[in-house]
Amino acid sequence: MKHKKIIDQVAGKVKQQLEHEGPGHDWWHVFRVWNMAQRLAKKEKVDLFVVELAALLHDVADWKFHGGDEKIGPRVARKMLLAEGVDEEVVIHVCEIISTMSFKGAKVKTKMASREGMVVQDADRLDAIGAIGIARAFAYGGHKGSLMYNPDQQPVMHKTKEEYFKGSGSSVNHFYEKLLLLKYQMNTPMAKRLANERHQFMKKYLDRFFQEWAGKV
Ligand code: ADP
Ligand code: NI
C-alpha cells in the first residue's frame, strides 16, 4: 500500500515535469515504458517497486537536454525518491539503473547489473522500435533539425558515446546506427519476442521507404 502511494506520487511529479518536454521524451514515452516494464516484470523474478520507480524516473532531466551533465538525471531522481521517504537501498538501486541503461553507440556495451535494470532497459528499448520507434525517430530528428534521409551519407557504427552523441546523421541513418541493433540487445525472453516483431515491422517500413524514394512504387 505504501509502495502504491509512492508510485502514484512519483508518477504525478514526473508527468508534471515531462508534460512540456519535446518529442521523444514526453510523459507518454515514460507512461509506455512504465506499462511495458510491468508487463515484462510479471515474467521475471524482480522487485516490482524498483522496476516501476526506475521506469518512471529513467528520463527525468535527460542530460542531453540539460547541458550535457550526465549526473543530473540520477541526482534529480534521488532527491525525488528521498522526499517520498524511499529507503536508501532502493534509491541507490534505482539511480544505478537509470544512470547505466541508455544506448550509447553501436559498439558501446551497456550491460545491466540487475534483473530489474534489464527489465527497464528492455521496456525503454522496445519503445524505440516498431511503429512507435519510427514515429519517435522522425519526431526527434525533426526536433534536432536533421534530414529525414540523405543518400550521400553512410550510417556510422559509433565506438564511443561521445562520437554517438555528437553524430548528426539523418533519421533514416539512426535506424542503422541504433534501432535495428536493439533486437539483438534485449535481455528478457518476452522482450526478445516483442522486439523481433517490431524489428520486422521496421524492416518492412524501410523497404517501402526506399522503394518510394526511388519512385518505384
Ligand atoms: P531513450 O528514451 O530510448 O533512451 P533517447 O533519449 O536516446 O532514447 O532518444 C529519444 C528518442 O529519439 C528515441 O526513440 C531514439 O531512438 C530517438 N533518437 C535518438 N537519437 C536520434 C537521432 N539522431 N535521430 C533520430 N532519432 C533519434
Ligand atoms: Ni526513455
Short mmCIF file of C-alpha atoms in Angstrom, two decimals, residues 65-157:
data_model
loop_
_atom_site.label_atom_id
_atom_site.label_comp_id
_atom_site.label_asym_id
_atom_site.label_seq_id
_atom_site.Cartn_x
_atom_site.Cartn_y
_atom_site.Cartn_z
CA PHE A 65 18.75 18.29 -22.91
CA HIS A 66 20.39 19.71 -19.79
CA GLY A 67 23.77 20.99 -20.83
CA GLY A 68 25.35 17.54 -21.16
CA ASP A 69 25.56 16.87 -17.40
CA GLU A 70 25.24 13.07 -17.18
CA LYS A 71 24.78 13.08 -13.40
CA ILE A 72 21.75 15.31 -13.39
CA GLY A 73 19.13 12.58 -14.04
CA PRO A 74 20.15 10.35 -11.12
CA ARG A 75 20.56 13.43 -8.92
CA VAL A 76 17.03 14.66 -9.59
CA ALA A 77 15.67 11.12 -9.17
CA ARG A 78 17.49 10.68 -5.85
CA LYS A 79 16.07 13.90 -4.48
CA MET A 80 12.57 12.97 -5.54
CA LEU A 81 12.78 9.49 -4.01
CA LEU A 82 14.23 10.69 -0.72
CA ALA A 83 11.44 13.27 -0.49
CA GLU A 84 8.96 10.38 -0.73
CA GLY A 85 10.72 8.55 2.09
CA VAL A 86 12.04 5.71 -0.10
CA ASP A 87 14.73 3.53 1.55
CA GLU A 88 18.33 4.36 0.71
CA GLU A 89 18.93 0.85 -0.66
CA VAL A 90 16.09 1.24 -3.18
CA VAL A 91 17.20 4.77 -4.09
CA ILE A 92 20.73 3.53 -4.84
CA HIS A 93 19.41 0.68 -6.99
CA VAL A 94 17.03 2.90 -8.98
CA CYS A 95 19.72 5.53 -9.59
CA GLU A 96 22.21 2.86 -10.64
CA ILE A 97 19.70 1.58 -13.21
CA ILE A 98 18.86 4.95 -14.69
CA SER A 99 22.48 6.02 -14.93
CA THR A 100 23.56 2.92 -16.87
CA MET A 101 20.66 1.89 -19.09
CA SER A 102 20.79 4.17 -22.11
CA PHE A 103 22.07 3.32 -25.57
CA LYS A 104 25.48 4.91 -26.21
CA GLY A 105 26.51 3.80 -29.67
CA ALA A 106 26.56 0.62 -31.79
CA LYS A 107 29.85 -0.64 -30.35
CA VAL A 108 29.43 0.54 -26.76
CA LYS A 109 28.40 -2.12 -24.21
CA THR A 110 25.59 -1.28 -21.80
CA LYS A 111 25.12 -4.45 -19.78
CA MET A 112 22.77 -4.08 -16.84
CA ALA A 113 23.87 -5.27 -13.39
CA SER A 114 20.46 -6.43 -12.10
CA ARG A 115 17.34 -8.19 -13.41
CA GLU A 116 15.35 -5.07 -12.52
CA GLY A 117 17.67 -3.00 -14.71
CA MET A 118 17.34 -5.49 -17.55
CA VAL A 119 13.56 -5.24 -17.47
CA VAL A 120 13.53 -1.44 -17.52
CA GLN A 121 16.19 -1.26 -20.24
CA ASP A 122 14.16 -3.69 -22.36
CA ALA A 123 10.97 -1.67 -21.89
CA ASP A 124 12.74 1.56 -22.87
CA ARG A 125 14.32 -0.07 -25.91
CA LEU A 126 11.06 -1.61 -27.07
CA ASP A 127 9.65 1.91 -27.18
CA ALA A 128 12.46 2.92 -29.55
CA ILE A 129 11.47 0.31 -32.17
CA GLY A 130 8.38 -0.72 -34.13
CA ALA A 131 5.74 1.77 -35.24
CA ILE A 132 6.25 3.94 -32.17
CA GLY A 133 10.01 3.84 -32.64
CA ILE A 134 9.67 5.01 -36.24
CA ALA A 135 7.46 7.91 -35.15
CA ARG A 136 9.88 8.85 -32.36
CA ALA A 137 12.91 8.77 -34.66
CA PHE A 138 11.36 11.17 -37.16
CA ALA A 139 9.94 13.38 -34.43
CA TYR A 140 13.33 13.59 -32.69
CA GLY A 141 15.17 14.10 -35.98
CA GLY A 142 12.82 16.93 -36.88
CA HIS A 143 13.32 18.48 -33.45
CA LYS A 144 17.10 18.37 -33.95
CA GLY A 145 16.87 19.71 -37.48
CA SER A 146 18.23 16.52 -39.10
CA LEU A 147 17.34 15.48 -42.61
CA MET A 148 14.82 12.68 -42.90
CA TYR A 149 17.25 10.85 -45.19
CA ASN A 150 20.39 11.72 -47.12
CA PRO A 151 21.52 9.08 -49.63
CA ASP A 152 25.02 10.63 -49.69
CA GLN A 153 25.59 9.96 -46.02
CA GLN A 154 26.53 6.50 -44.71
CA PRO A 155 25.49 5.28 -41.24
CA VAL A 156 28.29 5.17 -38.65
CA MET A 157 28.87 2.37 -36.13
#
